[in-house]
Amino acid sequence: MAAKKWVIGNWKLQGSLSSNQALIEGIRARLPALDERVGMAVCPVFPYLPQVGGLIQGSGIELGAQNLSEQAKGAYTGEVAGAMLKEVGAKFVIVGHSERRSYQGEDDALIAKKTRAALDSGLIPVVCLGETKEERDSGETWDILLRQLNAVFDLIDAAKDEVVLAYEPRWAIGTGVSATPEMIADVHGFLRAYLVAKDAAFGARTPILYGGSMNGANAASIAAVKDVDGGLIGSASLKADEFVVIYEALRAAD
Ligand code: PEP
């Protein structure tokens, strides 16, 4: 079974009641129906999850969150638990995003716990992995990816858990410079082999997304790369027309 493709918008720390509404209405107007082989999801900040959940109703677009606590409940001021995200309609939650690794100091161990917490809450974690520019230049990409993978897969049961992986080279996020199709092919092939080695069926059905300055102009060439099962899109997901162009590129690719 081939992996389902996903185009997931990471809205980051952006949005307002009015701009969220305009964005979802813009997407819906341009894309009256989703292809069942290619899903779409949007990940607003926590306070807007119920609003956006209402706006996407009946569209087939899914809801995701950008973060969760590794804790289920308790005295953890400011945290949000997976069950709460699930209750307000989230299907996905992003974990391991490089901005949280950099600015919140999240390490592999915490990301693994968050991944487990998401799964235990019935959410699908979108687990982000990727190397820095320095790590790539010094030939460490494979070691870094393996370290990040091993940390989360220590707590994942390949026989039953459902996850999405997102290869997001840290130097490509928000920079306007995406990885080349050759780099993406190499890494996605490596990730697929890692997943298949865990469990053949799991490896085949787990979507591997690319993220990092994917936009309307480069979507078709990235979508055509083997083992690319979609995109995790930052800034281009805030523009309805561009987000839909990316979706259409994924739909058009084999
Ligand atoms: C991201 O934040 O996950 C991302 C891919 O951002 P951008 O598309 O803006 O590079």
Short mmCIF file of C-alpha atoms and ligand atoms in Angstrom, two decimals:
data_model
loop_
_atom_site.label_atom_id
_atom_site.label_comp_id
_atom_site.label_asym_id
_atom_site.label_seq_id
_atom_site.Cartn_x
_atom_site.Cartn_y
_atom_site.Cartn_z
CA MET A 1 0.00 0.00 0.00
CA ALA A 2 1.47 3.37 -1.04
CA ALA A 3 1.59 6.12 1.54
CA LYS A 4 -1.18 8.70 1.41
CA LYS A 5 0.15 12.12 0.44
CA TRP A 6 -0.34 15.12 2.71
CA VAL A 7 0.06 18.85 2.23
CA ILE A 8 0.24 20.35 5.71
CA GLY A 9 0.36 24.07 6.43
CA ASN A 10 2.36 25.19 9.45
CA TRP A 11 1.00 28.67 10.15
CA LYS A 12 3.55 29.27 12.94
CA LEU A 13 2.91 32.31 15.17
CA GLN A 14 0.62 33.97 12.68
CA GLY A 15 -3.05 34.59 12.06
CA SER A 16 -6.07 36.42 13.42
CA LEU A 17 -9.77 35.64 13.40
CA SER A 18 -10.23 37.63 10.21
CA SER A 19 -7.10 36.48 8.34
CA ASN A 20 -7.77 32.83 9.24
CA GLN A 21 -11.25 33.13 7.80
CA ALA A 22 -10.01 34.79 4.61
CA LEU A 23 -7.30 32.13 4.19
CA ILE A 24 -9.61 29.13 4.62
CA GLU A 25 -12.29 30.69 2.42
CA GLY A 26 -9.62 31.35 -0.20
CA ILE A 27 -8.43 27.75 -0.12
CA ARG A 28 -11.97 26.38 -0.27
CA ALA A 29 -12.90 28.62 -3.17
CA ARG A 30 -9.91 27.41 -5.19
CA LEU A 31 -10.23 23.76 -4.22
CA PRO A 32 -13.84 22.66 -4.00
CA ALA A 33 -12.95 18.99 -3.50
CA LEU A 34 -9.90 17.13 -2.22
CA ASP A 35 -8.48 14.07 -3.93
CA GLU A 36 -8.73 11.10 -1.58
CA ARG A 37 -5.08 10.21 -2.33
CA VAL A 38 -3.86 13.64 -1.24
CA GLY A 39 -4.93 15.09 2.10
CA MET A 40 -4.61 18.65 3.29
CA ALA A 41 -4.24 19.94 6.84
CA VAL A 42 -3.64 23.32 8.45
CA CYS A 43 -1.95 23.95 11.79
CA PRO A 44 -2.92 27.26 13.41
CA VAL A 45 -1.86 28.39 16.89
CA PHE A 46 -3.80 26.86 19.80
CA PRO A 47 -6.41 29.61 20.37
CA TYR A 48 -7.62 29.43 16.77
CA LEU A 49 -8.04 25.64 16.58
CA PRO A 50 -11.81 25.74 17.29
CA GLN A 51 -12.38 28.62 14.87
CA VAL A 52 -10.41 26.98 12.08
CA GLY A 53 -12.05 23.64 12.87
CA GLY A 54 -15.40 25.30 12.14
CA LEU A 55 -14.16 26.98 8.97
CA ILE A 56 -12.91 23.71 7.44
CA GLN A 57 -16.02 21.71 8.26
CA GLY A 58 -17.28 19.75 5.28
CA SER A 59 -14.17 20.52 3.21
CA GLY A 60 -12.13 17.42 3.99
CA ILE A 61 -9.29 19.66 5.21
CA GLU A 62 -7.90 18.39 8.51
CA LEU A 63 -6.75 20.27 11.59
CA GLY A 64 -3.35 20.06 13.24
CA ALA A 65 -1.60 21.71 16.16
CA GLN A 66 1.97 23.00 16.26
CA ASN A 67 3.03 21.58 19.60
CA LEU A 68 1.87 19.60 22.63
CA SER A 69 3.07 18.81 26.10
CA GLU A 70 4.75 15.53 26.86
CA GLN A 71 2.54 15.48 29.97
CA ALA A 72 -1.07 14.31 29.98
CA LYS A 73 -2.24 16.68 32.75
CA GLY A 74 -1.23 18.31 35.99
CA ALA A 75 0.60 21.32 37.32
CA TYR A 76 2.31 22.36 34.08
CA THR A 77 1.35 26.01 33.62
CA GLY A 78 1.07 27.08 30.02
CA GLU A 79 1.19 23.58 28.57
CA VAL A 80 -1.43 21.92 26.32
CA ALA A 81 -2.07 18.18 26.37
CA GLY A 82 -2.67 15.93 23.38
CA ALA A 83 -6.12 14.88 24.62
CA MET A 84 -7.15 18.56 24.65
CA LEU A 85 -6.02 18.98 21.05
CA LYS A 86 -7.88 15.85 20.08
CA GLU A 87 -11.01 17.11 21.84
CA VAL A 88 -11.04 20.33 19.80
CA GLY A 89 -10.68 18.41 16.55
CA ALA A 90 -6.98 18.08 15.80
CA LYS A 91 -5.85 15.04 13.81
CA PHE A 92 -2.15 15.95 13.62
CA VAL A 93 0.41 17.61 15.82
CA ILE A 94 3.85 18.81 14.71
CA VAL A 95 6.72 17.62 16.91
CA GLY A 96 10.44 18.20 16.63
CA HIS A 97 10.16 21.32 14.50
CA SER A 98 13.56 22.96 14.16
CA GLU A 99 12.25 26.26 15.53
CA ARG A 100 11.33 24.49 18.76
CA ARG A 101 14.65 22.63 18.77
CA SER A 102 16.45 25.99 18.37
CA TYR A 103 14.37 28.49 20.35
CA GLN A 104 12.82 26.28 23.04
CA GLY A 105 15.82 23.99 23.34
CA GLU A 106 13.79 20.84 22.70
CA ASP A 107 16.09 17.83 22.50
CA ASP A 108 15.67 14.36 21.03
CA ALA A 109 14.54 12.86 24.33
CA LEU A 110 11.77 15.43 24.81
CA ILE A 111 10.68 15.13 21.18
CA ALA A 112 10.43 11.36 21.61
CA LYS A 113 8.22 11.81 24.69
CA LYS A 114 6.04 14.31 22.84
CA THR A 115 5.72 11.88 19.94
CA ARG A 116 4.58 9.15 22.36
CA ALA A 117 2.18 11.56 24.10
CA ALA A 118 0.63 12.46 20.74
CA LEU A 119 0.14 8.80 19.82
CA ASP A 120 -1.33 7.99 23.23
CA SER A 121 -3.85 10.82 22.70
CA GLY A 122 -4.95 9.47 19.33
CA LEU A 123 -3.12 12.16 17.35
CA ILE A 124 -0.81 11.58 14.41
CA PRO A 125 2.56 13.17 15.14
CA VAL A 126 4.26 14.92 12.23
CA VAL A 127 7.83 14.26 13.31
CA CYS A 128 10.31 16.78 11.88
CA LEU A 129 13.94 15.83 11.28
CA GLY A 130 16.81 17.60 9.61
CA GLU A 131 20.37 18.75 9.67
CA THR A 132 21.90 22.23 9.96
CA LYS A 133 24.02 23.74 7.20
CA GLU A 134 27.18 23.07 9.21
CA GLU A 135 26.19 19.44 9.75
CA ARG A 136 25.55 18.98 6.03
CA ASP A 137 28.79 20.70 5.05
CA SER A 138 30.78 18.52 7.42
CA GLY A 139 29.21 15.32 6.12
CA GLU A 140 27.21 14.59 9.29
CA THR A 141 23.73 14.56 7.74
CA TRP A 142 23.23 10.79 8.01
CA ASP A 143 24.46 10.60 11.60
CA ILE A 144 22.18 13.45 12.64
CA LEU A 145 19.13 11.95 10.94
CA LEU A 146 19.86 8.55 12.43
CA ARG A 147 20.21 10.02 15.92
CA GLN A 148 16.91 11.90 15.56
CA LEU A 149 15.16 8.84 14.14
CA ASN A 150 16.45 6.42 16.75
CA ALA A 151 15.30 8.70 19.56
CA VAL A 152 11.68 8.80 18.45
CA PHE A 153 11.56 5.22 17.19
CA ASP A 154 12.59 3.98 20.62
CA LEU A 155 9.07 4.94 21.67
CA ILE A 156 7.15 4.09 18.49
CA ASP A 157 5.55 0.71 17.83
CA ALA A 158 5.87 0.22 14.07
CA ALA A 159 3.30 -2.58 14.17
CA LYS A 160 0.48 -0.25 15.17
CA ASP A 161 1.43 3.42 15.44
CA GLU A 162 0.62 5.93 12.71
CA VAL A 163 3.12 8.71 12.15
CA VAL A 164 4.13 11.18 9.46
CA LEU A 165 7.80 12.05 8.96
CA ALA A 166 8.90 15.43 7.65
CA TYR A 167 12.41 15.94 6.35
CA GLU A 168 13.11 19.58 7.03
CA PRO A 169 16.72 20.60 6.48
CA ARG A 170 17.12 23.39 9.01
CA TRP A 171 19.00 25.60 6.57
CA ALA A 172 16.05 25.50 4.16
CA ILE A 173 13.33 26.60 6.58
CA GLY A 174 12.17 30.15 6.02
CA THR A 175 15.25 30.97 3.96
CA GLY A 176 13.81 30.84 0.45
CA VAL A 177 16.43 28.19 -0.43
CA SER A 178 14.98 24.69 -0.68
CA ALA A 179 17.00 21.49 -0.82
CA THR A 180 17.67 20.27 -4.36
CA PRO A 181 15.65 17.35 -5.75
CA GLU A 182 18.85 15.24 -5.58
CA MET A 183 19.36 15.97 -1.88
CA ILE A 184 15.70 15.29 -1.17
CA ALA A 185 15.80 12.00 -3.11
CA ASP A 186 18.84 10.84 -1.12
CA VAL A 187 17.36 11.67 2.27
CA HIS A 188 13.86 10.40 1.53
CA GLY A 189 15.31 7.13 0.21
CA PHE A 190 17.31 6.81 3.42
CA LEU A 191 14.22 7.53 5.55
CA ARG A 192 12.12 5.02 3.60
CA ALA A 193 14.74 2.32 4.07
CA TYR A 194 14.85 3.07 7.82
CA LEU A 195 11.05 2.76 8.09
CA VAL A 196 10.90 -0.43 6.01
CA ALA A 197 13.60 -1.99 8.18
CA LYS A 198 11.34 -1.37 11.20
CA ASP A 199 8.39 -3.03 9.51
CA ALA A 200 7.72 -3.44 5.78
CA ALA A 201 4.05 -2.42 5.88
CA PHE A 202 4.77 0.48 8.21
CA GLY A 203 7.55 1.66 5.94
CA ALA A 204 5.34 1.55 2.88
CA ARG A 205 2.36 3.36 4.42
CA THR A 206 4.17 6.08 6.39
CA PRO A 207 4.14 9.42 4.54
CA ILE A 208 7.48 11.21 4.25
CA LEU A 209 6.97 14.92 3.67
CA TYR A 210 9.52 17.47 2.55
CA GLY A 211 9.61 20.88 4.24
CA GLY A 212 11.83 23.90 3.74
CA SER A 213 10.97 26.79 1.42
CA MET A 214 8.61 24.68 -0.68
CA ASN A 215 6.45 27.04 -2.71
CA GLY A 216 4.34 27.36 -5.82
CA ALA A 217 7.40 27.67 -8.05
CA ASN A 218 9.34 24.60 -6.86
CA ALA A 219 6.45 22.33 -5.80
CA ALA A 220 6.23 20.37 -9.04
CA SER A 221 9.94 19.49 -9.11
CA ILE A 222 9.90 18.46 -5.43
CA ALA A 223 6.62 16.55 -5.78
CA ALA A 224 8.16 14.52 -8.62
CA VAL A 225 10.95 13.17 -6.39
CA LYS A 226 10.67 9.50 -5.44
CA ASP A 227 9.52 8.94 -1.87
CA VAL A 228 8.18 12.46 -1.46
CA ASP A 229 4.68 11.97 -0.06
CA GLY A 230 3.81 15.62 0.38
CA GLY A 231 4.99 18.81 1.97
CA LEU A 232 5.11 20.59 5.30
CA ILE A 233 4.68 24.18 4.22
CA GLY A 234 5.43 27.29 6.25
CA SER A 235 5.18 30.72 4.67
CA ALA A 236 3.55 29.55 1.41
CA SER A 237 0.71 27.99 3.44
CA LEU A 238 -0.44 31.50 4.40
CA LYS A 239 -1.27 32.33 0.78
CA ALA A 240 -4.35 30.48 -0.45
CA ASP A 241 -3.37 30.54 -4.10
CA GLU A 242 0.16 29.25 -3.48
CA PHE A 243 -0.94 26.60 -1.01
CA VAL A 244 -3.40 25.28 -3.58
CA VAL A 245 -0.74 25.30 -6.32
CA ILE A 246 1.41 23.10 -4.04
CA TYR A 247 -1.56 20.81 -3.40
CA GLU A 248 -2.20 20.52 -7.15
CA ALA A 249 1.46 19.70 -7.77
CA LEU A 250 1.26 16.80 -5.30
CA ARG A 251 -1.96 15.64 -6.87
CA ALA A 252 -0.43 15.72 -10.35
CA ALA A 253 2.69 13.77 -9.34
CA ASP A 254 2.53 9.96 -9.62
C1 PEP B 1 8.25 24.99 8.29
O1 PEP B 1 8.21 25.87 9.13
O2 PEP B 1 7.96 23.82 8.59
C2 PEP B 1 8.62 25.35 6.92
C3 PEP B 1 8.83 24.41 6.05
O3 PEP B 1 8.72 26.70 6.67
P1 PEP B 1 8.96 27.38 5.22
O4 PEP B 1 8.06 26.68 4.25
O5 PEP B 1 8.55 28.82 5.41
O6 PEP B 1 10.39 27.21 4.90
#
